[in-house]
PDB file of C-alpha atoms in Angstrom:
ATOM      1  CA  MET A  15     -25.160  49.549  -1.675  1.00 38.00           C
ATOM      2  CA  SER A  16     -28.722  51.144  -1.041  1.00 40.00           C
ATOM      3  CA  PHE A  17     -31.718  51.381  -3.149  1.00 45.00           C
ATOM      4  CA  VAL A  18     -33.751  54.579  -3.852  1.00 42.00           C
ATOM      5  CA  THR A  19     -37.273  53.538  -2.705  1.00 46.00           C
ATOM      6  CA  ASP A  20     -40.556  54.770  -4.174  1.00 47.00           C
ATOM      7  CA  THR A  21     -41.264  56.518  -0.840  1.00 41.00           C
ATOM      8  CA  ASP A  22     -38.620  59.129  -1.691  1.00 40.00           C
ATOM      9  CA  ARG A  23     -40.503  60.116  -4.815  1.00 39.00           C
ATOM     10  CA  SER A  24     -43.527  62.528  -5.702  1.00 38.00           C
ATOM     11  CA  HIS A  25     -46.924  62.277  -4.507  1.00 39.00           C
ATOM     12  CA  PRO A  26     -49.497  59.591  -5.775  1.00 44.00           C
ATOM     13  CA  VAL A  27     -51.241  60.325  -9.308  1.00 45.00           C
ATOM     14  CA  SER A  28     -54.831  59.901  -7.879  1.00 45.00           C
ATOM     15  CA  ASP A  29     -56.857  61.143  -5.263  1.00 50.00           C
ATOM     16  CA  SER A  30     -58.178  58.880  -2.484  1.00 56.00           C
ATOM     17  CA  SER A  31     -61.761  58.652  -3.803  1.00 80.00           C
ATOM     18  CA  ASP A  32     -60.680  56.942  -7.082  1.00 90.00           C
ATOM     19  CA  THR A  33     -61.320  53.212  -5.645  1.00 96.00           C
ATOM     20  CA  ALA A  34     -60.348  51.691  -9.142  1.00 96.00           C
ATOM     21  CA  TRP A  35     -56.994  53.397  -9.224  1.00 97.00           C
ATOM     22  CA  ASP A  36     -56.367  52.221  -5.702  1.00 97.00           C
ATOM     23  CA  ARG A  37     -57.288  48.542  -6.644  1.00 97.00           C
ATOM     24  CA  ALA A  38     -55.002  48.575  -9.407  1.00 98.00           C
ATOM     25  CA  VAL A  39     -52.148  50.072  -7.519  1.00 98.00           C
ATOM     26  CA  GLU A  40     -52.580  47.481  -4.715  1.00 98.00           C
ATOM     27  CA  GLN A  41     -52.688  44.469  -7.129  1.00 98.00           C
ATOM     28  CA  ILE A  42     -49.208  45.769  -8.474  1.00 98.00           C
ATOM     29  CA  ILE A  43     -47.953  46.300  -4.877  1.00 98.00           C
ATOM     30  CA  HIS A  44     -48.955  42.587  -3.950  1.00 98.00           C
ATOM     31  CA  ALA A  45     -47.467  41.333  -7.209  1.00 98.00           C
ATOM     32  CA  GLY A  46     -44.297  43.176  -6.935  1.00 98.00           C
ATOM     33  CA  ARG A  47     -43.758  41.592  -3.549  1.00 97.00           C
ATOM     34  CA  ARG A  48     -44.664  38.052  -4.386  1.00 97.00           C
ATOM     35  CA  MET A  49     -42.100  38.452  -7.475  1.00 98.00           C
ATOM     36  CA  ASP A  50     -39.600  39.718  -5.039  1.00 97.00           C
ATOM     37  CA  GLN A  51     -40.118  36.703  -2.633  1.00 97.00           C
ATOM     38  CA  ARG A  52     -39.444  34.405  -5.513  1.00 96.00           C
ATOM     39  CA  GLY A  53     -36.239  36.256  -6.842  1.00 96.00           C
ATOM     40  CA  TRP A  54     -37.873  37.326 -10.122  1.00 97.00           C
ATOM     41  CA  VAL A  55     -37.271  41.129  -9.776  1.00 96.00           C
ATOM     42  CA  PRO A  56     -33.750  41.378  -8.337  1.00 96.00           C
ATOM     43  CA  ALA A  57     -32.351  45.283  -7.701  1.00 95.00           C
ATOM     44  CA  THR A  58     -34.526  47.484  -9.818  1.00 93.00           C
ATOM     45  CA  ALA A  59     -35.404  45.024 -12.413  1.00 95.00           C
ATOM     46  CA  GLY A  60     -38.822  44.223 -13.917  1.00 96.00           C
ATOM     47  CA  ASN A  61     -41.853  46.031 -14.326  1.00 96.00           C
ATOM     48  CA  LEU A  62     -45.729  45.479 -13.519  1.00 98.00           C
ATOM     49  CA  SER A  63     -48.962  47.113 -15.047  1.00 98.00           C
ATOM     50  CA  VAL A  64     -52.675  46.819 -14.808  1.00 98.00           C
ATOM     51  CA  ARG A  65     -55.180  48.341 -17.201  1.00 98.00           C
ATOM     52  CA  LEU A  66     -58.126  49.606 -15.701  1.00 97.00           C
ATOM     53  CA  ALA A  67     -61.721  49.024 -17.240  1.00 95.00           C
ATOM     54  CA  ASP A  68     -61.696  52.845 -17.944  1.00 95.00           C
ATOM     55  CA  GLY A  69     -58.566  52.371 -20.202  1.00 95.00           C
ATOM     56  CA  ARG A  70     -56.251  53.875 -17.910  1.00 96.00           C
ATOM     57  CA  ILE A  71     -52.906  51.897 -17.390  1.00 98.00           C
ATOM     58  CA  ALA A  72     -51.283  51.981 -14.099  1.00 98.00           C
ATOM     59  CA  VAL A  73     -47.445  50.707 -14.371  1.00 98.00           C
ATOM     60  CA  THR A  74     -44.522  50.815 -11.936  1.00 97.00           C
ATOM     61  CA  ARG A  75     -42.087  53.874 -11.964  1.00 94.00           C
ATOM     62  CA  SER A  76     -38.547  53.573 -13.324  1.00 91.00           C
ATOM     63  CA  GLY A  77     -35.957  52.793 -11.198  1.00 89.00           C
ATOM     64  CA  GLY A  78     -37.918  51.340  -8.204  1.00 92.00           C
ATOM     65  CA  HIS A  79     -37.350  48.217  -6.334  1.00 95.00           C
ATOM     66  CA  LYS A  80     -40.604  46.009  -7.066  1.00 96.00           C
ATOM     67  CA  GLY A  81     -40.353  44.616  -3.524  1.00 96.00           C
ATOM     68  CA  PHE A  82     -40.708  47.519  -1.821  1.00 96.00           C
ATOM     69  CA  LEU A  83     -43.349  49.447  -3.914  1.00 96.00           C
ATOM     70  CA  THR A  84     -45.840  51.844  -2.517  1.00 95.00           C
ATOM     71  CA  ARG A  85     -48.799  53.907  -4.053  1.00 95.00           C
ATOM     72  CA  ARG A  86     -45.978  56.515  -5.207  1.00 94.00           C
ATOM     73  CA  GLY A  87     -44.313  53.829  -7.128  1.00 95.00           C
ATOM     74  CA  VAL A  88     -47.027  53.247  -9.507  1.00 97.00           C
ATOM     75  CA  ILE A  89     -47.772  55.915 -12.409  1.00 97.00           C
ATOM     76  CA  GLU A  90     -50.359  56.451 -15.057  1.00 97.00           C
ATOM     77  CA  VAL A  91     -49.557  56.297 -18.736  1.00 96.00           C
ATOM     78  CA  GLY A  92     -51.350  56.568 -22.064  1.00 94.00           C
ATOM     79  CA  LEU A  93     -51.554  53.605 -24.606  1.00 93.00           C
ATOM     80  CA  ASP A  94     -48.528  55.184 -26.271  1.00 91.00           C
ATOM     81  CA  GLY A  95     -46.360  54.358 -23.050  1.00 91.00           C
ATOM     82  CA  ALA A  96     -46.236  58.111 -22.173  1.00 91.00           C
ATOM     83  CA  SER A  97     -46.603  59.411 -18.835  1.00 92.00           C
ATOM     84  CA  MET A  98     -49.865  61.318 -17.934  1.00 93.00           C
ATOM     85  CA  ARG A  99     -47.591  63.882 -15.771  1.00 91.00           C
ATOM     86  CA  PRO A 100     -44.402  65.258 -16.790  1.00 87.00           C
ATOM     87  CA  GLU A 101     -42.747  64.824 -13.542  1.00 88.00           C
ATOM     88  CA  ASP A 102     -43.435  60.777 -13.486  1.00 92.00           C
ATOM     89  CA  ARG A 103     -40.823  58.701 -15.476  1.00 88.00           C
ATOM     90  CA  PRO A 104     -41.929  55.191 -16.891  1.00 89.00           C
ATOM     91  CA  SER A 105     -39.499  52.591 -17.838  1.00 88.00           C
ATOM     92  CA  ALA A 106     -38.614  52.569 -21.393  1.00 86.00           C
ATOM     93  CA  GLU A 107     -40.090  49.083 -21.625  1.00 94.00           C
ATOM     94  CA  THR A 108     -43.667  50.313 -20.796  1.00 96.00           C
ATOM     95  CA  LEU A 109     -44.057  50.379 -24.703  1.00 96.00           C
ATOM     96  CA  LEU A 110     -43.888  46.592 -24.465  1.00 97.00           C
ATOM     97  CA  HIS A 111     -46.585  46.713 -22.027  1.00 98.00           C
ATOM     98  CA  CYS A 112     -48.841  48.911 -23.935  1.00 97.00           C
ATOM     99  CA  GLN A 113     -48.415  46.764 -27.128  1.00 97.00           C
ATOM    100  CA  ILE A 114     -49.669  43.966 -25.436  1.00 98.00           C
ATOM    101  CA  TYR A 115     -52.525  45.886 -24.242  1.00 98.00           C
ATOM    102  CA  ALA A 116     -53.203  47.345 -27.892  1.00 97.00           C
ATOM    103  CA  HIS A 117     -53.149  43.922 -29.494  1.00 97.00           C
ATOM    104  CA  PHE A 118     -54.915  42.021 -26.895  1.00 97.00           C
ATOM    105  CA  PRO A 119     -58.242  43.648 -25.905  1.00 96.00           C
ATOM    106  CA  ASP A 120     -58.983  41.441 -23.072  1.00 96.00           C
ATOM    107  CA  ALA A 121     -55.759  41.859 -21.464  1.00 97.00           C
ATOM    108  CA  GLY A 122     -55.787  43.268 -17.955  1.00 98.00           C
ATOM    109  CA  ALA A 123     -52.162  42.759 -16.653  1.00 98.00           C
ATOM    110  CA  VAL A 124     -48.679  42.578 -17.737  1.00 98.00           C
ATOM    111  CA  LEU A 125     -45.778  41.192 -15.789  1.00 98.00           C
ATOM    112  CA  HIS A 126     -42.167  41.384 -16.607  1.00 98.00           C
ATOM    113  CA  GLY A 127     -39.572  39.736 -14.353  1.00 97.00           C
ATOM    114  CA  HIS A 128     -35.934  38.753 -14.617  1.00 96.00           C
ATOM    115  CA  SER A 129     -35.624  35.244 -13.199  1.00 97.00           C
ATOM    116  CA  VAL A 130     -32.317  33.356 -13.241  1.00 97.00           C
ATOM    117  CA  ALA A 131     -33.897  30.390 -14.984  1.00 96.00           C
ATOM    118  CA  SER A 132     -35.177  32.605 -18.076  1.00 96.00           C
ATOM    119  CA  THR A 133     -31.964  34.469 -18.138  1.00 96.00           C
ATOM    120  CA  VAL A 134     -29.417  31.614 -17.972  1.00 96.00           C
ATOM    121  CA  LEU A 135     -31.849  29.393 -20.422  1.00 96.00           C
ATOM    122  CA  SER A 136     -32.237  31.932 -22.996  1.00 96.00           C
ATOM    123  CA  MET A 137     -28.373  32.727 -23.135  1.00 95.00           C
ATOM    124  CA  ALA A 138     -27.532  28.941 -23.460  1.00 93.00           C
ATOM    125  CA  THR A 139     -29.368  28.616 -26.727  1.00 88.00           C
ATOM    126  CA  ALA A 140     -29.209  30.451 -29.904  1.00 90.00           C
ATOM    127  CA  ASP A 141     -32.442  29.017 -31.102  1.00 93.00           C
ATOM    128  CA  PRO A 142     -35.582  31.591 -31.487  1.00 96.00           C
ATOM    129  CA  GLU A 143     -37.636  29.334 -29.186  1.00 95.00           C
ATOM    130  CA  LEU A 144     -37.437  27.160 -26.037  1.00 95.00           C
ATOM    131  CA  TYR A 145     -40.215  24.593 -26.212  1.00 94.00           C
ATOM    132  CA  LEU A 146     -42.044  23.188 -22.976  1.00 95.00           C
ATOM    133  CA  ALA A 147     -43.679  19.543 -23.378  1.00 92.00           C
ATOM    134  CA  ASP A 148     -45.578  17.331 -21.286  1.00 90.00           C
ATOM    135  CA  TYR A 149     -45.568  19.245 -18.170  1.00 92.00           C
ATOM    136  CA  GLU A 150     -48.985  19.162 -16.204  1.00 91.00           C
ATOM    137  CA  VAL A 151     -48.270  22.768 -15.219  1.00 92.00           C
ATOM    138  CA  LEU A 152     -48.758  23.671 -18.970  1.00 94.00           C
ATOM    139  CA  LYS A 153     -52.527  23.741 -18.502  1.00 91.00           C
ATOM    140  CA  VAL A 154     -52.111  27.242 -16.711  1.00 93.00           C
ATOM    141  CA  PHE A 155     -51.791  28.681 -20.206  1.00 92.00           C
ATOM    142  CA  GLU A 156     -55.091  29.680 -22.278  1.00 79.00           C
ATOM    143  CA  GLY A 157     -56.393  27.011 -24.325  1.00 81.00           C
ATOM    144  CA  GLN A 158     -54.021  24.393 -22.800  1.00 83.00           C
ATOM    145  CA  THR A 159     -56.610  21.263 -21.359  1.00 82.00           C
ATOM    146  CA  THR A 160     -53.681  18.516 -21.244  1.00 82.00           C
ATOM    147  CA  HIS A 161     -50.014  17.831 -20.264  1.00 85.00           C
ATOM    148  CA  GLU A 162     -49.792  16.089 -23.588  1.00 81.00           C
ATOM    149  CA  THR A 163     -48.635  19.279 -25.534  1.00 83.00           C
ATOM    150  CA  ARG A 164     -45.750  21.370 -26.723  1.00 87.00           C
ATOM    151  CA  LEU A 165     -45.585  24.987 -26.322  1.00 92.00           C
ATOM    152  CA  ALA A 166     -43.224  27.491 -27.927  1.00 93.00           C
ATOM    153  CA  VAL A 167     -42.088  30.358 -25.833  1.00 96.00           C
ATOM    154  CA  PRO A 168     -40.508  33.091 -28.511  1.00 97.00           C
ATOM    155  CA  VAL A 169     -36.940  34.349 -27.605  1.00 97.00           C
ATOM    156  CA  PHE A 170     -36.091  37.592 -28.885  1.00 97.00           C
ATOM    157  CA  PRO A 171     -32.780  39.190 -28.908  1.00 96.00           C
ATOM    158  CA  ASN A 172     -32.238  41.903 -26.311  1.00 96.00           C
ATOM    159  CA  ASP A 173     -32.329  45.304 -27.687  1.00 95.00           C
ATOM    160  CA  GLN A 174     -32.118  48.718 -26.053  1.00 92.00           C
ATOM    161  CA  ASP A 175     -34.093  50.148 -28.918  1.00 95.00           C
ATOM    162  CA  ILE A 176     -37.581  49.313 -27.464  1.00 95.00           C
ATOM    163  CA  ALA A 177     -39.424  50.729 -30.261  1.00 94.00           C
ATOM    164  CA  ARG A 178     -37.445  48.051 -32.520  1.00 96.00           C
ATOM    165  CA  LEU A 179     -37.693  45.337 -30.339  1.00 97.00           C
ATOM    166  CA  SER A 180     -41.764  45.871 -29.963  1.00 96.00           C
ATOM    167  CA  ARG A 181     -41.794  45.464 -33.887  1.00 96.00           C
ATOM    168  CA  SER A 182     -39.779  41.983 -33.577  1.00 96.00           C
ATOM    169  CA  VAL A 183     -42.349  40.910 -30.915  1.00 97.00           C
ATOM    170  CA  ALA A 184     -45.357  42.217 -32.977  1.00 97.00           C
ATOM    171  CA  LEU A 185     -44.814  39.662 -35.795  1.00 96.00           C
ATOM    172  CA  PHE A 186     -45.379  36.713 -33.221  1.00 96.00           C
ATOM    173  CA  LEU A 187     -48.141  37.885 -30.877  1.00 96.00           C
ATOM    174  CA  ASN A 188     -50.780  36.154 -32.292  1.00 94.00           C
ATOM    175  CA  ASP A 189     -49.329  32.964 -31.708  1.00 92.00           C
ATOM    176  CA  MET A 190     -48.017  33.197 -28.174  1.00 94.00           C
ATOM    177  CA  LYS A 191     -49.749  30.849 -25.555  1.00 91.00           C
ATOM    178  CA  ALA A 192     -47.088  31.184 -22.676  1.00 93.00           C
ATOM    179  CA  GLY A 193     -45.571  34.792 -22.951  1.00 96.00           C
ATOM    180  CA  TYR A 194     -42.108  35.428 -24.483  1.00 98.00           C
ATOM    181  CA  ILE A 195     -38.554  36.057 -23.317  1.00 98.00           C
ATOM    182  CA  ILE A 196     -35.935  38.639 -24.097  1.00 97.00           C
ATOM    183  CA  ARG A 197     -32.428  36.806 -24.269  1.00 97.00           C
ATOM    184  CA  GLY A 198     -30.553  37.328 -21.150  1.00 95.00           C
ATOM    185  CA  HIS A 199     -33.283  39.759 -19.748  1.00 94.00           C
ATOM    186  CA  GLY A 200     -36.163  38.041 -18.988  1.00 95.00           C
ATOM    187  CA  VAL A 201     -39.867  36.820 -19.306  1.00 98.00           C
ATOM    188  CA  TYR A 202     -43.454  38.931 -20.525  1.00 98.00           C
ATOM    189  CA  VAL A 203     -46.787  37.331 -19.682  1.00 98.00           C
ATOM    190  CA  TRP A 204     -50.168  38.525 -19.161  1.00 98.00           C
ATOM    191  CA  GLY A 205     -53.496  37.887 -18.524  1.00 97.00           C
ATOM    192  CA  PRO A 206     -57.230  39.214 -18.378  1.00 97.00           C
ATOM    193  CA  ASP A 207     -56.595  40.054 -14.708  1.00 97.00           C
ATOM    194  CA  MET A 208     -53.726  40.076 -12.117  1.00 98.00           C
ATOM    195  CA  ASP A 209     -54.461  36.859 -10.544  1.00 97.00           C
ATOM    196  CA  THR A 210     -54.447  35.274 -13.887  1.00 96.00           C
ATOM    197  CA  ALA A 211     -51.128  36.827 -14.970  1.00 97.00           C
ATOM    198  CA  LEU A 212     -49.474  35.878 -11.655  1.00 98.00           C
ATOM    199  CA  ALA A 213     -50.611  32.343 -12.181  1.00 96.00           C
ATOM    200  CA  ARG A 214     -49.128  32.382 -15.871  1.00 96.00           C
ATOM    201  CA  LEU A 215     -46.032  33.881 -14.409  1.00 97.00           C
ATOM    202  CA  GLU A 216     -45.548  31.564 -11.571  1.00 97.00           C
ATOM    203  CA  GLY A 217     -46.353  28.456 -14.209  1.00 96.00           C
ATOM    204  CA  LEU A 218     -43.786  29.897 -16.780  1.00 97.00           C
ATOM    205  CA  GLU A 219     -41.196  30.440 -14.191  1.00 97.00           C
ATOM    206  CA  PHE A 220     -41.657  26.874 -12.702  1.00 96.00           C
ATOM    207  CA  LEU A 221     -41.486  25.407 -16.002  1.00 96.00           C
ATOM    208  CA  LEU A 222     -38.473  27.258 -16.973  1.00 97.00           C
ATOM    209  CA  ALA A 223     -36.769  26.265 -13.627  1.00 96.00           C
ATOM    210  CA  CYS A 224     -37.571  22.484 -14.473  1.00 95.00           C
ATOM    211  CA  GLU A 225     -35.849  22.949 -17.907  1.00 95.00           C
ATOM    212  CA  LEU A 226     -32.759  24.525 -16.249  1.00 95.00           C
ATOM    213  CA  GLU A 227     -32.630  21.593 -13.849  1.00 94.00           C
ATOM    214  CA  GLN A 228     -32.799  19.162 -16.618  1.00 92.00           C
ATOM    215  CA  MET A 229     -29.944  20.865 -18.582  1.00 89.00           C
ATOM    216  CA  LYS A 230     -27.899  20.587 -15.408  1.00 90.00           C
ATOM    217  CA  LEU A 231     -28.774  16.812 -14.980  1.00 88.00           C
ATOM    218  CA  ARG A 232     -27.786  16.375 -18.920  1.00 83.00           C
ATOM    219  CA  ALA A 233     -24.276  18.057 -18.241  1.00 82.00           C
ATOM    220  CA  VAL A 234     -23.854  15.561 -15.195  1.00 80.00           C
ATOM    221  CA  VAL A 235     -24.478  12.337 -17.318  1.00 79.00           C
ATOM    222  CA  GLN A 236     -22.481  13.485 -20.085  1.00 78.00           C
ATOM    223  CA  GLU A 237     -19.600  14.014 -17.684  1.00 74.00           C
ATOM    224  CA  ALA A 238     -20.001  10.669 -16.134  1.00 64.00           C
TER     225      ALA A 238
END
């Protein structure tokens, strides 16, 4: 089995004098490698994006492995999710990134990963939310100042119709504090910049991993 890496694809979408674009691309490449090292973007899963100060959106191209990104693996899209160049194909889920940017004016980066914990936990329950409570790491999320809190993470049914899925997500965006999960699929988190988005992703993935371990422990106790 071999992956088609983005080095096999078309030339970059901006010239070398576009320093803002270059910085956004480098942030996405770095984040992709970090997520890959932690097993959150297996195969060609996941997508990452950055909104530049001038409103442009840089997002990973469809079909590439996020651990092996180069400049060619990042393309520009409009707020409607459509590519700015006909030869560039964004992931269908780019629309979910754009929805976040449209809803939150201060959002500067969006990350989507497919971890084992988010996949298993969301498939192990039919509840519309997962709850995270009393963890110190909850303070990584905006507005949280103590571990003595309880946050809900919405879980949405997986849907290949991304426009329809986005309409479901839209109903809950105002109340989201820690991102959301697509059942059997993965998480979405965001922040005002890439560093914050990465911190929130790592925080959420750590908490979901803790919940998965607790689920395993409860199963052992029940069998004993």
